[in-house]
């Protein structure tokens, strides 16, 4: 499969929407970041709404030791009766006394803290003076006014990169930084592939603990494993690292192109590359083939959620034979997703931003076979007799890489199979196999 | 600024949303930043509602702050009215919008939309979810119940039910259970509100003889206003538990002018609790925490109907602190009034219960302390919006309560055998109750036993070993009692003798 030359592709003109957004704010990224980075604690500085959001999302699990909390701002803070920085110091002291095992404390900004211009970066610097090196303190913003869903992770990683620059003695700079939170199993698979390809000095960002060595310099190359990392890329580039451009590692084609771009950057012998990926590629093709009958020619509509939509749509259309109706994304980073957009079929509607009621109107009019949307819309669509795939699962499932290509296809096929089973459709027995 | 691991209530606008989502024909325009739409998931996921809640959010972003967020709000109102054509429009602000001071109420008055607009003033940094719901319900009732006098000749047996809401703890089935009970008693239930009601239904509230408040947290304010403005009496005994249900029915019959009826016990809890299998439940120490209504009801059931000993009682709702204090006095415990999860945790550690009856948040504490736990009150999560019929109120509610509170406790036989033989490779101290975990996971580390303030407790090695022979569910209590005893007598260090002296001293 040859990829078109991205440089010659016409810039698509997306549909720009302004209006009601039915999306998560960046605070939601804490739900997976607290599990990936096990020695970090995320302290949101915000209102009761922020606390409520977090526990509504994560509180279904029962935590002996929560790894996130909220410092809830009260009237006295807003009225200026209490010094916010003193108050925060008190909260942090109480927290660290209770949880001395916290290695990195992450202060997370919210809408209320941003609106009143409470400077958390400054607070982090001050708290570091008191608590480092035992507890490192960093800050980033996950506010809804500035970030959508996965952009919270982007800001967190950017803050990590900036912090590494100041906090550690410079060691040997990493040769390759793979940026973007990946499931542990996916990270391990990529690490094995890199070593088979003869690549050394690879660092994953984020790692499994926050206090690990990440040293970035002019000789560092980095590649994005996730499409929502504009700020992280800028932070790495500010340290002198250079980006390897590629489409994202979703599906066999995406993974292959992503690895090939890395190999090209590090001048790995193409024959060696072909030898290393041959078997995983075959496995991916075999796994995906199971689900192709379910997805072939089905019409799919994407609501904006995580910025992964262009990559997911590319995977579905090119590897699963899906017909795309609309691909909505909360934000399009022109440079980072250029390759993905170039691979989408001509004429597909790309939309950026949202006006949710109008988008629902468009979706109903298009009458798709499968709607990829958030949890606020999914059950209401199901109740109308439509089939939906809730998009948050793409952030909570191992989907990158060759070995997960089949799992990724299955995520899309599953609601269609379930629909067939429960409605006693003709393909019911096939679905239940 | 307050450190909150978990919050017992959401912000007040979530309460307002619950009222809007409970009702028909009410739409809520909420001035809020992008991201606050997470609240939709409470309805569509946790409660599995098949439609979007009737809320339009302005979802402003940082770039809007430079321009006129007031215009964004006004457009949202116009579009919502045009699209959804509600009978009434609620308007208000979330915590972030409150900082912008756009005054949604004032703006909506200048809109000239063809529906009644009810502005909400919900101070986000002072008040919380239940208050927001109560205030919203009150404002809506005030807006739609006229000042005109009540009609003549209202049948004495007609009543309204006030308080059940969307996302309320088991409201769906409580309403079914209580309406059925009342109908069987010969009552005529007119309006149930806010759950399922329209603004027109609210207008009909004064046409019933009296009101029944099932959830004071939501409807107490409204019922009091209806009493003041329209002379409507109201019943506020909460029919949770067998005794409370019978008392409730007696009060309702008295108000409806119906003769006193000797209650036929229509529940199974009474016999289940009486049957000898329940003998081992006697004086099991139980810590109770939740909203005031459910906590007070649970304490009564626990002590009078199940024979537990209430060793702690509290609520996160300051508005009802007095009621909980009065109840706690009955059981000889001091009420805990706090919305600080860490304080609740400390109180549970100190009380050493064998069972915690609380909210979703107490499940976190109970897991850490390895104490059995059942949920009796909001805040809850998806598993407490079950498919099966599971009221808390009325006689069937009592049956549900018996099953769900006894379930987490170790069964009698297992408890006996554990006291006899401690080192079994499968059934031992570290293993969870076998009816709960077929593949018992490795238990969490037991919490650090801290001596009460001022107690210098040193145990000899033998005494420490002997203490380990006490079954785990009462070991904490035994340790504490022994240390208190030793301190009182000036004994130092604690020996095996001291342990047994204390045991005899505290025996009841």
Short mmCIF file of C-alpha atoms in Angstrom, two decimals, chain B residues 28-360:
data_model
loop_
_atom_site.label_atom_id
_atom_site.label_comp_id
_atom_site.label_asym_id
_atom_site.label_seq_id
_atom_site.Cartn_x
_atom_site.Cartn_y
_atom_site.Cartn_z
CA UNK B 28 -32.81 24.83 31.67
CA UNK B 29 -30.31 27.18 30.06
CA UNK B 30 -27.11 27.04 32.04
CA UNK B 31 -24.34 29.58 31.59
CA UNK B 32 -21.31 27.33 31.88
CA UNK B 33 -17.89 26.73 30.35
CA UNK B 34 -17.13 23.98 27.85
CA UNK B 35 -16.86 20.70 29.73
CA UNK B 36 -19.66 21.21 32.24
CA UNK B 37 -21.79 19.05 29.97
CA UNK B 38 -20.27 16.08 31.83
CA UNK B 39 -23.40 16.39 33.97
CA UNK B 40 -25.43 14.93 31.10
CA UNK B 41 -23.69 11.64 31.80
CA UNK B 42 -25.17 11.51 35.28
CA UNK B 43 -28.51 11.13 33.57
CA UNK B 44 -27.67 9.23 30.41
CA UNK B 45 -25.17 6.80 31.96
CA UNK B 46 -25.67 6.54 35.71
CA UNK B 47 -29.44 6.67 35.54
CA UNK B 48 -29.50 5.25 31.98
CA UNK B 49 -31.95 7.84 30.82
CA UNK B 50 -32.95 7.28 27.18
CA UNK B 51 -33.05 10.97 26.26
CA UNK B 52 -30.79 13.97 26.71
CA UNK B 53 -31.56 15.99 29.82
CA UNK B 54 -33.39 19.23 28.96
CA UNK B 55 -30.36 21.42 29.49
CA UNK B 56 -28.67 23.84 27.09
CA UNK B 57 -25.20 24.89 28.13
CA UNK B 58 -23.62 28.02 26.71
CA UNK B 59 -20.22 26.22 26.84
CA UNK B 60 -18.14 29.36 26.52
CA UNK B 61 -14.41 29.02 25.96
CA UNK B 62 -11.43 31.21 26.78
CA UNK B 63 -11.73 33.05 23.46
CA UNK B 64 -15.31 34.03 24.34
CA UNK B 65 -14.21 35.76 27.53
CA UNK B 66 -12.72 38.60 25.49
CA UNK B 67 -16.08 39.17 23.81
CA UNK B 68 -19.56 39.29 25.22
CA UNK B 69 -20.44 36.11 27.08
CA UNK B 70 -23.77 37.78 27.85
CA UNK B 71 -24.63 37.66 24.14
CA UNK B 72 -23.61 34.01 24.01
CA UNK B 73 -26.06 33.38 26.85
CA UNK B 74 -28.92 35.32 25.25
CA UNK B 75 -28.48 33.44 21.96
CA UNK B 76 -28.52 30.13 23.80
CA UNK B 77 -31.83 31.08 25.46
CA UNK B 78 -33.48 32.09 22.19
CA UNK B 79 -32.31 28.98 20.39
CA UNK B 80 -33.36 26.69 23.22
CA UNK B 81 -36.87 28.13 23.32
CA UNK B 82 -37.19 27.96 19.53
CA UNK B 83 -35.91 24.39 19.34
CA UNK B 84 -37.46 22.73 22.42
CA UNK B 85 -40.58 24.89 22.90
CA UNK B 86 -40.74 24.34 26.67
CA UNK B 87 -43.59 25.43 28.97
CA UNK B 88 -41.09 27.07 31.27
CA UNK B 89 -37.48 28.17 31.03
CA UNK B 90 -35.06 27.96 33.94
CA UNK B 91 -31.96 30.12 33.64
CA UNK B 92 -28.87 30.16 35.80
CA UNK B 93 -25.12 30.07 36.07
CA UNK B 94 -22.56 27.43 36.98
CA UNK B 95 -19.62 28.14 39.28
CA UNK B 96 -17.37 29.57 36.56
CA UNK B 97 -20.12 31.71 35.03
CA UNK B 98 -20.87 33.05 38.49
CA UNK B 99 -17.40 34.61 38.43
CA UNK B 100 -18.22 36.38 35.13
CA UNK B 101 -21.28 38.04 36.70
CA UNK B 102 -23.35 38.10 33.53
CA UNK B 103 -26.60 37.93 35.55
CA UNK B 104 -28.56 35.33 33.57
CA UNK B 105 -31.79 36.23 35.37
CA UNK B 106 -31.58 39.88 34.37
CA UNK B 107 -30.56 39.01 30.83
CA UNK B 108 -33.41 36.54 30.39
CA UNK B 109 -35.93 39.19 31.40
CA UNK B 110 -34.77 41.32 28.49
CA UNK B 111 -35.11 38.43 26.06
CA UNK B 112 -38.79 38.63 25.42
CA UNK B 113 -39.22 34.86 24.94
CA UNK B 114 -42.81 33.59 24.76
CA UNK B 115 -42.54 31.35 27.86
CA UNK B 116 -42.34 32.04 31.59
CA UNK B 117 -38.71 32.43 32.67
CA UNK B 118 -37.68 31.38 36.17
CA UNK B 119 -34.26 32.79 37.08
CA UNK B 120 -32.17 30.86 39.60
CA UNK B 121 -29.72 32.38 42.06
CA UNK B 122 -27.56 29.48 43.16
CA UNK B 123 -24.39 30.53 44.99
CA UNK B 124 -21.93 27.88 43.85
CA UNK B 125 -19.22 28.61 46.37
CA UNK B 126 -21.55 28.43 49.37
CA UNK B 127 -24.31 25.97 48.61
CA UNK B 128 -24.50 22.49 47.18
CA UNK B 129 -26.55 20.08 45.10
CA UNK B 130 -29.50 19.35 47.39
CA UNK B 131 -29.89 22.98 48.28
CA UNK B 132 -29.87 23.82 44.57
CA UNK B 133 -32.56 21.24 43.89
CA UNK B 134 -34.73 22.42 46.79
CA UNK B 135 -34.36 26.05 45.75
CA UNK B 136 -35.16 25.30 42.11
CA UNK B 137 -38.24 23.28 43.00
CA UNK B 138 -39.41 26.03 45.34
CA UNK B 139 -38.90 28.72 42.67
CA UNK B 140 -40.83 26.70 40.10
CA UNK B 141 -43.72 26.04 42.49
CA UNK B 142 -43.80 29.71 43.47
CA UNK B 143 -43.89 30.63 39.80
CA UNK B 144 -46.75 28.31 38.86
CA UNK B 145 -48.93 28.10 41.97
CA UNK B 146 -51.09 31.19 41.87
CA UNK B 147 -52.00 33.29 44.84
CA UNK B 148 -55.70 32.64 44.26
CA UNK B 149 -57.43 30.81 47.10
CA UNK B 150 -57.78 27.05 47.01
CA UNK B 151 -60.98 25.58 45.57
CA UNK B 152 -63.85 24.70 47.92
CA UNK B 153 -64.72 21.10 48.79
CA UNK B 154 -61.37 19.43 48.42
CA UNK B 155 -61.79 15.72 49.21
CA UNK B 156 -59.98 14.99 52.48
CA UNK B 157 -58.27 11.91 51.07
CA UNK B 158 -56.50 13.76 48.23
CA UNK B 159 -52.78 14.32 48.53
CA UNK B 160 -49.65 15.20 46.58
CA UNK B 161 -46.28 13.52 46.85
CA UNK B 162 -43.36 15.94 46.90
CA UNK B 163 -39.66 15.37 46.61
CA UNK B 164 -38.82 12.46 44.29
CA UNK B 165 -36.30 13.46 41.63
CA UNK B 166 -34.21 12.15 38.83
CA UNK B 167 -30.91 10.81 40.25
CA UNK B 168 -32.46 10.50 43.72
CA UNK B 169 -31.59 7.34 45.63
CA UNK B 170 -34.18 4.71 44.58
CA UNK B 171 -36.81 7.39 43.92
CA UNK B 172 -38.21 5.52 40.93
CA UNK B 173 -39.30 2.52 42.99
CA UNK B 174 -40.05 4.41 46.21
CA UNK B 175 -42.72 6.36 44.35
CA UNK B 176 -44.25 3.17 42.92
CA UNK B 177 -44.25 1.55 46.36
CA UNK B 178 -45.74 4.49 48.24
CA UNK B 179 -48.36 5.32 45.61
CA UNK B 180 -49.47 1.69 45.71
CA UNK B 181 -49.58 1.69 49.51
CA UNK B 182 -51.57 4.92 49.64
CA UNK B 183 -53.99 3.80 46.96
CA UNK B 184 -54.59 0.58 48.89
CA UNK B 185 -55.34 2.68 51.96
CA UNK B 186 -57.98 4.62 50.02
CA UNK B 187 -55.93 7.76 49.37
CA UNK B 188 -56.23 9.71 46.13
CA UNK B 189 -52.74 10.69 44.96
CA UNK B 190 -53.06 13.76 42.75
CA UNK B 191 -49.67 15.16 41.78
CA UNK B 192 -46.25 13.60 42.18
CA UNK B 193 -43.59 16.29 41.81
CA UNK B 194 -41.04 17.09 40.58
CA UNK B 195 -40.56 13.57 39.14
CA UNK B 196 -42.81 13.29 36.07
CA UNK B 197 -44.67 16.55 36.68
CA UNK B 198 -45.30 19.41 34.24
CA UNK B 199 -45.54 23.11 35.18
CA UNK B 200 -49.32 22.71 34.81
CA UNK B 201 -49.22 19.93 37.42
CA UNK B 202 -47.42 22.27 39.80
CA UNK B 203 -50.23 24.76 39.35
CA UNK B 204 -52.67 22.06 40.55
CA UNK B 205 -50.82 21.39 43.82
CA UNK B 206 -53.23 23.41 45.99
CA UNK B 207 -56.16 21.31 44.75
CA UNK B 208 -55.22 18.45 47.09
CA UNK B 209 -56.02 18.32 50.79
CA UNK B 210 -52.47 17.83 51.99
CA UNK B 211 -48.90 17.12 50.92
CA UNK B 212 -46.61 14.20 51.64
CA UNK B 213 -42.93 15.04 51.72
CA UNK B 214 -40.95 11.91 50.91
CA UNK B 215 -37.59 13.66 50.54
CA UNK B 216 -37.28 16.66 52.85
CA UNK B 217 -33.87 17.55 51.35
CA UNK B 218 -35.69 18.43 48.14
CA UNK B 219 -39.23 19.41 49.11
CA UNK B 220 -39.26 20.62 52.71
CA UNK B 221 -38.97 24.29 51.73
CA UNK B 222 -41.76 23.95 49.17
CA UNK B 223 -44.09 22.10 51.54
CA UNK B 224 -43.58 24.79 54.19
CA UNK B 225 -44.39 27.50 51.69
CA UNK B 226 -47.54 25.70 50.54
CA UNK B 227 -48.57 25.45 54.18
CA UNK B 228 -48.02 29.15 54.77
CA UNK B 229 -49.49 30.37 51.51
CA UNK B 230 -52.35 27.87 51.10
CA UNK B 231 -52.82 26.30 54.49
CA UNK B 232 -51.90 22.84 53.24
CA UNK B 233 -50.73 20.54 56.02
CA UNK B 234 -47.97 18.08 55.23
CA UNK B 235 -46.73 14.73 56.48
CA UNK B 236 -43.01 14.43 56.90
CA UNK B 237 -42.57 11.04 58.51
CA UNK B 238 -40.39 9.12 56.10
CA UNK B 239 -41.70 5.61 55.42
CA UNK B 240 -38.34 3.83 55.43
CA UNK B 241 -38.42 0.78 57.71
CA UNK B 242 -41.37 -1.20 59.02
CA UNK B 243 -42.04 0.92 62.07
CA UNK B 244 -41.68 4.16 60.15
CA UNK B 245 -43.98 2.92 57.39
CA UNK B 246 -46.69 2.05 59.91
CA UNK B 247 -46.32 5.40 61.63
CA UNK B 248 -46.46 7.12 58.23
CA UNK B 249 -49.66 5.30 57.26
CA UNK B 250 -51.27 6.16 60.60
CA UNK B 251 -50.43 9.85 60.12
CA UNK B 252 -51.69 9.89 56.57
CA UNK B 253 -54.94 8.19 57.54
CA UNK B 254 -55.46 10.67 60.35
CA UNK B 255 -54.96 13.62 57.97
CA UNK B 256 -57.29 12.04 55.42
CA UNK B 257 -59.96 11.48 58.08
CA UNK B 258 -59.79 7.71 57.66
CA UNK B 259 -60.30 5.46 60.67
CA UNK B 260 -57.29 3.96 62.44
CA UNK B 261 -56.31 0.59 61.03
CA UNK B 262 -54.37 -2.01 62.90
CA UNK B 263 -51.42 -2.65 60.65
CA UNK B 264 -51.24 -6.08 59.12
CA UNK B 265 -47.54 -6.72 58.90
CA UNK B 266 -47.02 -6.90 55.20
CA UNK B 267 -43.26 -7.21 55.25
CA UNK B 268 -40.81 -10.08 55.57
CA UNK B 269 -38.12 -8.14 57.40
CA UNK B 270 -39.85 -8.63 60.75
CA UNK B 271 -39.84 -12.42 60.52
CA UNK B 272 -36.43 -12.64 58.85
CA UNK B 273 -34.98 -10.53 61.62
CA UNK B 274 -36.78 -12.58 64.27
CA UNK B 275 -35.71 -15.94 62.82
CA UNK B 276 -32.80 -17.56 64.67
CA UNK B 277 -30.45 -17.24 61.75
CA UNK B 278 -30.36 -13.53 62.52
CA UNK B 279 -29.34 -14.07 66.11
CA UNK B 280 -25.70 -13.35 65.36
CA UNK B 281 -26.64 -9.88 64.12
CA UNK B 282 -27.38 -8.83 67.71
CA UNK B 283 -25.38 -5.75 68.73
CA UNK B 284 -23.17 -5.80 65.66
CA UNK B 285 -21.65 -2.34 65.60
CA UNK B 286 -22.84 -0.27 62.68
CA UNK B 287 -21.70 3.17 61.53
CA UNK B 288 -24.29 5.13 59.57
CA UNK B 289 -23.65 8.10 57.30
CA UNK B 290 -25.58 9.66 54.44
CA UNK B 291 -28.16 12.31 53.73
CA UNK B 292 -30.17 13.13 56.83
CA UNK B 293 -33.36 11.35 55.78
CA UNK B 294 -31.75 8.04 54.97
CA UNK B 295 -29.29 8.15 57.86
CA UNK B 296 -31.99 8.74 60.47
CA UNK B 297 -34.22 6.05 58.95
CA UNK B 298 -31.31 3.61 58.79
CA UNK B 299 -30.44 4.18 62.44
CA UNK B 300 -33.97 3.35 63.50
CA UNK B 301 -34.09 0.18 61.41
CA UNK B 302 -30.63 -0.87 62.54
CA UNK B 303 -31.32 -0.50 66.24
CA UNK B 304 -35.04 -1.34 66.53
CA UNK B 305 -35.66 -3.75 63.68
CA UNK B 306 -32.38 -5.56 63.09
CA UNK B 307 -30.89 -5.39 66.59
CA UNK B 308 -27.60 -3.79 65.55
CA UNK B 309 -25.85 -1.30 67.79
CA UNK B 310 -25.47 2.15 66.25
CA UNK B 311 -21.89 3.20 67.01
CA UNK B 312 -21.84 6.24 64.77
CA UNK B 313 -24.40 8.39 62.99
CA UNK B 314 -23.88 11.38 60.78
CA UNK B 315 -24.84 13.38 57.75
CA UNK B 316 -23.16 15.63 55.22
CA UNK B 317 -26.19 17.94 55.14
CA UNK B 318 -25.79 20.80 57.57
CA UNK B 319 -29.31 21.96 56.76
CA UNK B 320 -30.63 18.93 58.67
CA UNK B 321 -27.99 18.74 61.37
CA UNK B 322 -30.47 19.26 64.19
CA UNK B 323 -32.63 16.28 63.18
CA UNK B 324 -29.58 14.04 63.03
CA UNK B 325 -28.31 15.28 66.39
CA UNK B 326 -31.69 14.48 67.97
CA UNK B 327 -31.61 10.99 66.46
CA UNK B 328 -28.01 10.37 67.51
CA UNK B 329 -28.86 11.28 71.10
CA UNK B 330 -31.32 8.36 71.13
CA UNK B 331 -28.50 5.93 70.46
CA UNK B 332 -26.05 7.56 72.82
CA UNK B 333 -23.65 8.65 70.11
CA UNK B 334 -22.55 12.10 69.07
CA UNK B 335 -23.74 13.05 65.61
CA UNK B 336 -21.07 13.69 63.00
CA UNK B 337 -22.05 16.67 60.86
CA UNK B 338 -19.46 17.01 58.14
CA UNK B 339 -19.04 17.08 54.40
CA UNK B 340 -15.34 16.32 54.76
CA UNK B 341 -14.65 12.78 53.63
CA UNK B 342 -11.42 12.64 55.65
CA UNK B 343 -13.29 13.52 58.85
CA UNK B 344 -15.79 10.78 58.17
CA UNK B 345 -12.94 8.37 57.65
CA UNK B 346 -11.39 9.34 60.97
CA UNK B 347 -14.74 8.89 62.73
CA UNK B 348 -15.18 5.43 61.24
CA UNK B 349 -11.67 4.42 62.29
CA UNK B 350 -12.41 5.63 65.82
CA UNK B 351 -15.81 3.92 66.05
CA UNK B 352 -14.50 0.51 64.89
CA UNK B 353 -17.75 -0.63 63.29
CA UNK B 354 -18.36 -4.13 61.96
CA UNK B 355 -20.61 -2.74 59.24
CA UNK B 356 -20.74 0.64 57.52
CA UNK B 357 -24.02 1.87 56.07
CA UNK B 358 -23.15 4.87 53.99
CA UNK B 359 -22.80 6.35 50.55
CA UNK B 360 -20.64 5.44 47.58
#
